[in-house]
Amino acid sequence: MGLLSDPVRRRALARLVLRLNAPLCVLSYVAGIAWFLALVFPPLTQRTYMSENAMGSTMVEEQFAGGDRARAFARDFAAHRKKSGALPVAWLERTMRSVGLEVYTQSFSRKLPFPDETHERYMVSGTNVYGILRAPRAASTESLVLTVPCGSDSTNSQAVGLLLALAAHFRGQIYWAKDIIFLVTEHDLLGTEAWLEAYHDVNVTGMQSSPLQGRAGAIQAAVALELSSDVVTSLDVAVEGLNGQLPNLDLLNLFQTFCQKGGTGSVGGPQDWTSLDGPLQGLQTLLLMVLRQASGRPHGSHGLFLRYRVEALTLRGINSFRQYKYDLVAVGKALEGMFRKLNHLLERLHQSFFLYLLPALSRFVSIGLYMPAAGFLLLVLGLKISSLHEAEVGLEEPGGVGFQGLTGPISKSLCALQGVGLASLVAPLLISQAMGLALYVLPVLGQHVATQHFPVAEAEAVVLTLLAIYAAGLALPHNTHRVVSTQAPDRGWMALKLVALIYLALQLGCIALTNFSLGFLLATTMVPAAALAKPHGPRTLYAALLVLTSPAATLLGSLFLWRELQEAPLSLAEGWQLFLAALAQGVLEHHTYGALLFPLLSLGLYPCWLLFWNVLFWK
């Protein structure tokens, strides 16, 4: 049968790609950045809308009027907590029983891999208290959760008071078709994780906890509440969960709908998208979400619910110097309306988007519109890979593209690919991967050895070991070349770069599919340096570019950008201290909650970066 493509035209196209490789790479990179910046403009960003029919109407009459009762509960809770110095478990049990709930407690303990200096804890033990309101109109097959996290330094008394007042109000209603769990957790995320693991009868983090004595149905949705005052000027909503997971967009739309209905202000509310101010503010909001999602940290207790396929978000009350303020009644009515609409669900939230970006609370960008930005950046790596591959194919096949008609350094590079053996790449690949494995394992395992020989604490020892191993990787070019055959050294670095490009493209492609923000951020910084890395030309400039785009430098730059977008810029000393704290928290969150950013960087991207460092200093 005939060929599906003309070989002559295919060779001509391949030759054109080889000739224009550098301009095409620049054009593709610029197109990726421009596409991302264009996401804040109305042609690409869309207005949010409710997809779930059961929550399409807000025609429910909120009757909550327990603002005074909520404030009284909050005062009593704060007084008992101050007196006991911990969560007043006995008082919470009595109060929940007095409003008609089934009350249970759960004790838990956790030994952290090293002391958490941010929260000043190492051996953590606490107690969670939760009450269940049984549905009068259905069996206990489904449930909703309203949770309030309480940390050692938390000022969340108003949220506890509102939770208890809402429990008393919900107890008097007869329309509930789902059980409602009112949960107060100790030690913030640690208590939430202990309760979730016990509720679902799993143990994924090594938490020691007592079994739950009372359960409700399968959890359909959860709302975490954080209030530091009995008056708020607006409500902020956090959607970013563990490892960049996001709740179903309909849950966020439900929150926005009841904020608009009750007149309660919300952060990221209406903006003027007809002028340039709206897109500029949308870009700031979009960048903040990208940085939060890329961190992989759960930005609230809701982030741990998402791991168990429970749609959840965190509401935070903001009390700023604005003219219009709202009391606990307005916040309670918004929560009542949300729970009444969630009570109507016949199945889990699934009709709206799970992968999206938010330039504003009322606008979103779907996955089909933001993925081309990452695709253009990855195309740069594809062009570099294809140029080397086409050259190798042309050398091996008669009449292939080869390097006929090409002159200068391109022709020399293509000639170097002829006869490359994969055995010469084993040494740099194994050594680079071994450095990544050491970066992942040794800081936590060797902390006690470091504290015995150096005057540092355990957390400092972990961070300093991380930096020492990371910097030790810079010496690799002086060691791997001795293992590689000295015959035809040009063929060695060209083949190593080809493997490194494929390795990086596969990693960034997989990351972008699961956590677009992290994949795009890493691609933006690492792709240019990876494409330019070679042992010829201005090696000092290439080395500086590689160092500035390394994973550690990307993290440091992201911290400065984060604070700049929050209009709280950092000095160099403050930025460095925040960087060291972020390293410790990243390792701690991986071992405590299962965050994947640390192993991803240490076992994947850092060894890949070392391969390009080897290419740059190839002798």
CSV table of C-alpha atoms in Angstrom, one decimal, residues 108-515:
chain,number,residue,atom,x,y,z
A,108,PHE,CA,-4.4,10.8,69.2
A,109,SER,CA,-0.6,11.2,69.4
A,110,ARG,CA,2.1,11.7,66.9
A,111,LYS,CA,5.9,11.8,67.2
A,112,LEU,CA,7.2,14.1,64.5
A,113,PRO,CA,10.3,13.1,62.5
A,114,PHE,CA,12.1,16.2,64.0
A,115,PRO,CA,10.9,19.2,66.1
A,116,ASP,CA,8.5,21.6,64.4
A,117,GLU,CA,10.1,24.9,65.4
A,118,THR,CA,7.3,26.9,63.7
A,119,HIS,CA,4.6,25.5,66.1
A,120,GLU,CA,7.1,24.5,68.8
A,121,ARG,CA,6.1,20.8,69.0
A,122,TYR,CA,7.7,17.4,68.7
A,123,MET,CA,5.7,14.9,70.8
A,124,VAL,CA,2.1,15.8,70.0
A,125,SER,CA,-0.9,14.5,71.8
A,126,GLY,CA,-4.4,15.8,71.8
A,127,THR,CA,-8.1,15.1,71.7
A,128,ASN,CA,-10.8,15.7,69.1
A,129,VAL,CA,-14.4,16.3,70.0
A,130,TYR,CA,-17.2,15.8,67.6
A,131,GLY,CA,-21.0,15.7,67.8
A,132,ILE,CA,-23.4,14.0,65.4
A,133,LEU,CA,-26.8,15.4,64.5
A,134,ARG,CA,-28.7,12.4,63.1
A,135,ALA,CA,-30.9,13.0,60.1
A,136,PRO,CA,-34.6,12.7,61.1
A,137,ARG,CA,-35.7,12.0,57.5
A,138,ALA,CA,-33.2,9.3,56.3
A,139,ALA,CA,-31.0,6.6,57.5
A,140,SER,CA,-27.4,7.4,58.4
A,141,THR,CA,-25.9,6.7,54.9
A,142,GLU,CA,-24.6,10.2,54.1
A,143,SER,CA,-23.2,13.1,56.1
A,144,LEU,CA,-21.9,16.6,56.0
A,145,VAL,CA,-19.1,18.0,58.2
A,146,LEU,CA,-18.6,21.4,59.8
A,147,THR,CA,-15.2,21.5,61.4
A,148,VAL,CA,-13.2,24.1,63.4
A,149,PRO,CA,-9.4,23.6,63.8
A,150,CYS,CA,-7.9,24.7,67.1
A,151,GLY,CA,-4.1,25.0,67.3
A,152,SER,CA,-2.0,26.0,70.3
A,153,ASP,CA,-1.6,29.5,69.0
A,154,SER,CA,-5.0,29.7,67.3
A,155,THR,CA,-7.6,32.4,68.1
A,156,ASN,CA,-10.5,30.5,66.7
A,157,SER,CA,-12.9,30.9,69.6
A,158,GLN,CA,-15.5,32.8,67.6
A,159,ALA,CA,-15.6,29.9,65.1
A,160,VAL,CA,-16.2,27.4,67.9
A,161,GLY,CA,-19.0,29.6,69.2
A,162,LEU,CA,-20.7,29.8,65.8
A,163,LEU,CA,-20.3,26.0,65.3
A,164,LEU,CA,-22.1,25.4,68.6
A,165,ALA,CA,-24.8,28.0,67.8
A,166,LEU,CA,-25.4,26.4,64.4
A,167,ALA,CA,-25.6,23.0,66.0
A,168,ALA,CA,-28.3,24.2,68.3
A,169,HIS,CA,-30.2,25.8,65.4
A,170,PHE,CA,-29.9,22.8,63.1
A,171,ARG,CA,-31.1,20.5,65.9
A,172,GLY,CA,-34.5,22.3,65.8
A,173,GLN,CA,-35.1,21.7,62.1
A,174,ILE,CA,-36.8,18.6,60.6
A,175,TYR,CA,-35.7,18.8,57.0
A,176,TRP,CA,-32.3,17.2,57.3
A,177,ALA,CA,-31.7,14.2,55.0
A,178,LYS,CA,-28.0,13.8,55.9
A,179,ASP,CA,-26.2,13.5,59.2
A,180,ILE,CA,-24.3,16.6,60.2
A,181,ILE,CA,-21.0,16.2,62.1
A,182,PHE,CA,-19.7,19.1,64.1
A,183,LEU,CA,-16.0,18.6,64.6
A,184,VAL,CA,-13.5,20.5,66.8
A,185,THR,CA,-10.0,19.3,66.3
A,186,GLU,CA,-6.9,20.0,68.3
A,187,HIS,CA,-3.4,20.8,66.9
A,188,ASP,CA,-4.9,22.0,63.6
A,189,LEU,CA,-4.1,19.7,60.7
A,190,LEU,CA,-2.7,16.9,62.9
A,191,GLY,CA,-6.0,16.5,64.7
A,192,THR,CA,-7.9,16.6,61.4
A,193,GLU,CA,-5.7,13.9,59.9
A,194,ALA,CA,-6.1,11.7,62.9
A,195,TRP,CA,-9.9,12.0,62.8
A,196,LEU,CA,-10.1,11.4,59.1
A,197,GLU,CA,-7.8,8.3,59.2
A,198,ALA,CA,-9.9,6.9,62.1
A,199,TYR,CA,-13.2,7.7,60.3
A,200,HIS,CA,-12.1,5.9,57.1
A,201,ASP,CA,-10.3,3.1,59.0
A,202,VAL,CA,-6.9,3.7,57.4
A,203,ASN,CA,-3.4,4.7,58.6
A,204,VAL,CA,-1.4,6.4,55.9
A,205,THR,CA,0.8,8.7,58.1
A,206,GLY,CA,1.7,6.6,61.1
A,207,MET,CA,-0.7,8.5,63.4
A,208,GLN,CA,-1.5,6.8,66.7
A,209,SER,CA,-5.2,7.3,67.6
A,210,SER,CA,-8.1,5.7,69.3
A,211,PRO,CA,-10.9,4.2,67.2
A,212,LEU,CA,-14.0,6.3,66.7
A,213,GLN,CA,-16.9,5.2,68.9
A,214,GLY,CA,-19.5,6.9,66.7
A,215,ARG,CA,-19.8,7.3,63.0
A,216,ALA,CA,-22.2,8.8,60.5
A,217,GLY,CA,-22.7,8.1,56.8
A,218,ALA,CA,-20.3,8.6,54.0
A,219,ILE,CA,-19.1,12.2,54.0
A,220,GLN,CA,-20.3,14.1,51.0
A,221,ALA,CA,-18.9,17.6,51.7
A,222,ALA,CA,-17.1,19.5,54.4
A,223,VAL,CA,-16.6,23.1,55.4
A,224,ALA,CA,-13.8,24.3,57.7
A,225,LEU,CA,-14.4,27.6,59.6
A,226,GLU,CA,-11.8,30.0,60.9
A,227,LEU,CA,-12.9,33.3,62.6
A,228,SER,CA,-10.7,35.5,64.7
A,229,SER,CA,-13.3,38.1,65.5
A,230,ASP,CA,-17.1,38.3,66.0
A,231,VAL,CA,-17.3,40.9,63.1
A,232,VAL,CA,-15.9,40.4,59.6
A,233,THR,CA,-15.6,42.7,56.7
A,234,SER,CA,-15.3,39.9,54.2
A,235,LEU,CA,-14.9,36.1,53.9
A,236,ASP,CA,-11.9,34.6,52.3
A,237,VAL,CA,-12.1,31.1,50.8
A,238,ALA,CA,-9.2,28.6,50.6
A,239,VAL,CA,-9.5,25.8,48.0
A,240,GLU,CA,-6.0,24.6,47.6
A,241,GLY,CA,-5.5,21.2,49.3
A,242,LEU,CA,-2.8,18.6,49.8
A,243,ASN,CA,-0.6,18.2,46.7
A,244,GLY,CA,-2.6,20.8,44.8
A,245,GLN,CA,-5.9,19.1,44.9
A,246,LEU,CA,-9.0,21.3,44.4
A,247,PRO,CA,-12.6,20.8,45.4
A,248,ASN,CA,-15.4,20.6,42.8
A,249,LEU,CA,-16.1,24.1,41.5
A,250,ASP,CA,-19.8,23.8,42.3
A,251,LEU,CA,-18.9,24.0,46.0
A,252,LEU,CA,-17.1,27.2,45.5
A,253,ASN,CA,-20.0,28.5,43.4
A,254,LEU,CA,-22.4,27.7,46.2
A,255,PHE,CA,-20.3,29.8,48.7
A,256,GLN,CA,-20.2,32.7,46.3
A,257,THR,CA,-24.0,32.5,45.6
A,258,PHE,CA,-24.9,32.8,49.3
A,259,CYS,CA,-22.4,35.5,49.9
A,260,GLN,CA,-24.1,37.5,47.1
A,261,LYS,CA,-27.6,36.6,48.5
A,262,GLY,CA,-26.8,37.7,52.0
A,263,GLY,CA,-24.8,40.7,51.1
A,264,THR,CA,-21.7,39.3,52.8
A,265,GLY,CA,-18.5,40.5,51.1
A,266,SER,CA,-16.0,38.0,49.8
A,267,VAL,CA,-12.4,38.3,48.9
A,268,GLY,CA,-12.0,38.3,45.1
A,269,GLY,CA,-15.5,39.5,44.6
A,270,PRO,CA,-16.9,41.5,41.7
A,271,GLN,CA,-14.3,43.3,39.6
A,272,ASP,CA,-14.6,45.6,36.6
A,273,TRP,CA,-13.4,43.4,33.7
A,274,THR,CA,-14.3,46.1,31.1
A,275,SER,CA,-11.1,48.1,32.0
A,276,LEU,CA,-7.5,47.1,32.5
A,277,ASP,CA,-7.8,47.2,36.3
A,278,GLY,CA,-9.9,44.1,36.4
A,279,PRO,CA,-7.5,41.9,34.4
A,280,LEU,CA,-4.5,43.2,36.4
A,281,GLN,CA,-6.1,42.4,39.7
A,282,GLY,CA,-7.1,39.1,38.3
A,283,LEU,CA,-3.5,38.4,37.3
A,284,GLN,CA,-2.4,39.1,40.9
A,285,THR,CA,-5.1,36.7,42.2
A,286,LEU,CA,-4.2,34.1,39.6
A,287,LEU,CA,-0.5,34.2,40.5
A,288,LEU,CA,-1.3,33.9,44.2
A,289,MET,CA,-3.4,30.8,43.5
A,290,VAL,CA,-0.6,29.3,41.3
A,291,LEU,CA,2.0,29.8,44.1
A,292,ARG,CA,-0.3,28.3,46.7
A,293,GLN,CA,-1.2,25.3,44.6
A,294,ALA,CA,2.4,24.7,43.5
A,295,SER,CA,3.5,24.5,47.2
A,296,GLY,CA,1.4,21.3,47.6
A,297,ARG,CA,0.6,22.4,51.2
A,298,PRO,CA,-3.0,22.1,52.5
A,299,HIS,CA,-4.0,25.8,53.0
A,300,GLY,CA,-6.6,24.8,55.6
A,301,SER,CA,-8.1,21.8,57.3
A,302,HIS,CA,-10.2,21.2,54.2
A,303,GLY,CA,-7.1,20.2,52.3
A,304,LEU,CA,-6.9,16.9,54.1
A,305,PHE,CA,-10.5,16.0,53.3
A,306,LEU,CA,-9.8,16.1,49.6
A,307,ARG,CA,-7.5,13.1,49.9
A,308,TYR,CA,-10.5,11.0,50.9
A,309,ARG,CA,-12.6,12.2,47.9
A,310,VAL,CA,-14.6,14.6,50.1
A,311,GLU,CA,-15.3,18.0,48.5
A,312,ALA,CA,-14.3,20.7,51.1
A,313,LEU,CA,-13.2,24.3,51.5
A,314,THR,CA,-12.1,26.6,54.3
A,315,LEU,CA,-13.8,29.9,55.1
A,316,ARG,CA,-11.8,32.6,56.9
A,317,GLY,CA,-13.3,35.7,58.3
A,318,ILE,CA,-11.3,38.9,57.5
A,319,ASN,CA,-11.7,41.9,59.8
A,320,SER,CA,-10.0,44.9,58.0
A,321,PHE,CA,-10.5,48.6,58.2
A,322,ARG,CA,-13.5,48.7,55.9
A,323,GLN,CA,-16.7,50.6,56.4
A,324,TYR,CA,-19.1,47.7,56.0
A,325,LYS,CA,-18.9,45.0,58.7
A,326,TYR,CA,-20.9,41.8,59.2
A,327,ASP,CA,-21.6,40.0,62.4
A,328,LEU,CA,-21.9,36.3,63.2
A,329,VAL,CA,-25.5,36.2,62.1
A,330,ALA,CA,-24.6,37.0,58.5
A,331,VAL,CA,-21.8,34.3,58.5
A,332,GLY,CA,-24.2,31.8,60.1
A,333,LYS,CA,-26.9,32.4,57.5
A,334,ALA,CA,-24.4,31.8,54.7
A,335,LEU,CA,-23.3,28.5,56.3
A,336,GLU,CA,-26.9,27.5,56.9
A,337,GLY,CA,-27.8,28.2,53.3
A,338,MET,CA,-24.8,26.1,52.1
A,339,PHE,CA,-25.7,23.2,54.3
A,340,ARG,CA,-29.3,23.3,53.3
A,341,LYS,CA,-28.4,23.1,49.6
A,342,LEU,CA,-25.8,20.4,50.2
A,343,ASN,CA,-28.6,18.5,52.1
A,344,HIS,CA,-30.4,18.3,48.7
A,345,LEU,CA,-27.6,16.4,46.9
A,346,LEU,CA,-28.6,13.0,45.6
A,347,GLU,CA,-25.0,12.1,44.6
A,348,ARG,CA,-21.5,13.4,45.1
A,349,LEU,CA,-20.5,16.7,43.4
A,350,HIS,CA,-19.2,15.7,40.0
A,351,GLN,CA,-20.8,17.8,37.2
A,352,SER,CA,-18.5,20.8,37.5
A,353,PHE,CA,-14.7,21.1,37.1
A,354,PHE,CA,-12.1,19.6,39.4
A,355,LEU,CA,-9.2,21.2,37.6
A,356,TYR,CA,-9.3,25.0,37.2
A,357,LEU,CA,-7.7,28.3,38.0
A,358,LEU,CA,-9.3,31.3,39.6
A,359,PRO,CA,-8.4,34.8,38.5
A,360,ALA,CA,-11.4,35.9,40.6
A,361,LEU,CA,-14.1,34.3,42.7
A,362,SER,CA,-16.7,34.9,40.0
A,363,ARG,CA,-14.5,33.8,37.1
A,364,PHE,CA,-12.5,30.6,36.3
A,365,VAL,CA,-10.2,29.1,33.7
A,366,SER,CA,-10.9,25.5,32.8
A,367,ILE,CA,-8.2,22.9,32.1
A,368,GLY,CA,-8.8,23.0,28.4
A,369,LEU,CA,-7.8,26.7,28.3
A,370,TYR,CA,-4.8,26.8,30.6
A,371,MET,CA,-3.0,23.6,29.5
A,372,PRO,CA,-1.7,25.1,26.2
A,373,ALA,CA,0.5,27.4,28.3
A,374,ALA,CA,2.4,24.4,29.7
A,375,GLY,CA,2.2,22.7,26.3
A,376,PHE,CA,4.1,25.6,24.6
A,377,LEU,CA,6.8,25.4,27.2
A,378,LEU,CA,7.2,21.7,26.9
A,379,LEU,CA,7.3,22.1,23.1
A,380,VAL,CA,10.7,23.7,23.6
A,381,LEU,CA,12.0,20.5,25.0
A,382,GLY,CA,10.3,18.6,22.2
A,383,LEU,CA,12.1,20.7,19.6
A,384,LYS,CA,15.4,20.1,21.2
A,385,ILE,CA,14.8,16.4,21.5
A,386,SER,CA,13.5,16.1,17.9
A,387,SER,CA,16.6,17.9,16.5
A,388,LEU,CA,18.9,15.4,18.1
A,389,HIS,CA,16.7,12.5,17.2
A,390,GLU,CA,16.3,13.5,13.5
A,391,ALA,CA,20.0,14.0,13.2
A,392,GLU,CA,20.7,10.5,14.6
A,393,VAL,CA,18.1,8.9,12.3
A,394,GLY,CA,19.5,10.7,9.4
A,395,LEU,CA,22.9,9.4,10.2
A,396,GLU,CA,21.7,5.8,10.4
A,397,GLU,CA,19.3,5.7,7.5
A,398,PRO,CA,20.4,6.1,3.9
A,399,GLY,CA,19.0,9.2,2.4
A,400,GLY,CA,17.9,10.5,5.8
A,401,VAL,CA,17.9,14.1,6.8
A,402,GLY,CA,21.2,13.9,8.5
A,403,PHE,CA,23.2,17.1,8.5
A,404,GLN,CA,23.6,17.6,4.8
A,405,GLY,CA,23.7,21.3,4.0
A,406,LEU,CA,24.3,22.3,7.6
A,407,THR,CA,27.5,24.1,8.6
A,408,GLY,CA,29.1,25.4,11.7
A,409,PRO,CA,28.5,24.2,15.3
A,410,ILE,CA,25.2,22.5,14.4
A,411,SER,CA,26.9,20.2,11.9
A,412,LYS,CA,29.7,19.4,14.5
A,413,SER,CA,27.1,18.6,17.1
A,414,LEU,CA,25.1,16.3,14.8
A,415,CYS,CA,28.3,14.5,13.8
A,416,ALA,CA,29.0,13.9,17.4
A,417,LEU,CA,25.8,11.8,17.8
A,418,GLN,CA,27.0,9.1,15.4
A,419,GLY,CA,27.8,5.9,17.3
A,420,VAL,CA,26.8,7.0,20.7
A,421,GLY,CA,26.7,4.1,23.2
A,422,LEU,CA,24.2,4.1,26.1
A,423,ALA,CA,26.7,2.3,28.4
A,424,SER,CA,28.6,5.6,28.7
A,425,LEU,CA,25.6,7.2,30.2
A,426,VAL,CA,25.1,4.7,33.1
A,427,ALA,CA,27.6,6.4,35.4
A,428,PRO,CA,26.3,10.0,35.4
A,429,LEU,CA,22.7,8.7,35.6
A,430,LEU,CA,23.4,6.5,38.6
A,431,ILE,CA,25.5,9.1,40.4
A,432,SER,CA,22.9,11.8,39.9
A,433,GLN,CA,20.1,9.6,41.0
A,434,ALA,CA,22.2,8.5,44.0
A,435,MET,CA,22.6,12.2,45.0
A,436,GLY,CA,18.9,12.7,44.8
A,437,LEU,CA,18.3,9.6,47.0
A,438,ALA,CA,20.8,10.9,49.5
A,439,LEU,CA,19.0,14.3,49.5
A,440,TYR,CA,15.8,12.5,50.3
A,441,VAL,CA,17.0,10.0,53.0
A,442,LEU,CA,20.0,11.4,54.8
A,443,PRO,CA,18.7,14.7,56.3
A,444,VAL,CA,16.1,13.0,58.6
A,445,LEU,CA,18.1,9.8,59.2
A,446,GLY,CA,21.3,11.7,60.1
A,447,GLN,CA,19.9,14.5,62.2
A,448,HIS,CA,21.0,12.9,65.5
A,449,VAL,CA,24.5,12.4,64.2
A,450,ALA,CA,24.7,16.0,63.2
A,451,THR,CA,23.5,17.2,66.6
A,452,GLN,CA,26.1,15.2,68.3
A,453,HIS,CA,29.0,16.7,66.4
A,454,PHE,CA,27.7,20.2,65.8
A,455,PRO,CA,26.0,22.7,68.1
A,456,VAL,CA,22.7,22.7,66.2
A,457,ALA,CA,19.1,21.6,66.9
A,458,GLU,CA,17.4,18.8,65.1
A,459,ALA,CA,15.5,21.0,62.7
A,460,GLU,CA,18.6,23.1,61.9
A,461,ALA,CA,20.5,19.9,61.3
A,462,VAL,CA,17.9,18.7,58.8
A,463,VAL,CA,18.0,22.0,56.9
A,464,LEU,CA,21.8,22.2,56.9
A,465,THR,CA,22.2,18.6,55.7
A,466,LEU,CA,19.8,19.4,52.9
A,467,LEU,CA,21.9,22.4,51.8
A,468,ALA,CA,25.2,20.5,52.2
A,469,ILE,CA,24.0,17.5,50.0
A,470,TYR,CA,22.5,19.9,47.5
A,471,ALA,CA,25.7,21.9,47.2
A,472,ALA,CA,27.8,18.7,47.0
A,473,GLY,CA,26.0,17.9,43.7
A,474,LEU,CA,28.0,20.7,42.1
A,475,ALA,CA,31.1,18.6,42.4
A,476,LEU,CA,29.7,15.9,40.2
A,477,PRO,CA,31.2,17.1,36.9
A,478,HIS,CA,34.6,16.4,38.4
A,479,ASN,CA,33.8,12.8,39.2
A,480,THR,CA,31.4,11.3,36.6
A,481,HIS,CA,33.7,12.1,33.7
A,482,ARG,CA,36.4,9.8,35.1
A,483,VAL,CA,34.0,6.8,34.8
A,484,VAL,CA,32.8,7.6,31.3
A,485,SER,CA,34.9,6.5,28.3
A,486,THR,CA,37.3,9.1,27.0
A,487,GLN,CA,36.7,8.1,23.4
A,488,ALA,CA,34.7,10.7,21.5
A,489,PRO,CA,33.8,13.0,24.4
A,490,ASP,CA,31.5,15.1,22.2
A,491,ARG,CA,29.3,12.1,21.6
A,492,GLY,CA,29.0,11.7,25.4
A,493,TRP,CA,27.6,15.1,26.3
A,494,MET,CA,25.2,15.2,23.4
A,495,ALA,CA,23.8,11.8,24.3
A,496,LEU,CA,23.6,12.8,28.0
A,497,LYS,CA,21.7,16.0,27.1
A,498,LEU,CA,19.3,14.0,25.0
A,499,VAL,CA,18.5,11.7,27.9
A,500,ALA,CA,18.2,14.6,30.3
A,501,LEU,CA,15.8,16.4,28.0
A,502,ILE,CA,13.6,13.4,27.7
A,503,TYR,CA,13.8,12.8,31.5
A,504,LEU,CA,12.8,16.5,32.2
A,505,ALA,CA,10.0,16.5,29.6
A,506,LEU,CA,8.4,13.4,31.0
A,507,GLN,CA,8.6,14.7,34.5
A,508,LEU,CA,7.2,18.2,33.7
A,509,GLY,CA,4.4,16.7,31.6
A,510,CYS,CA,3.2,14.4,34.3
A,511,ILE,CA,3.4,17.1,36.9
A,512,ALA,CA,1.5,19.5,34.8
A,513,LEU,CA,-1.4,17.0,34.3
A,514,THR,CA,-1.8,16.6,38.1
A,515,ASN,CA,-0.7,20.0,39.4
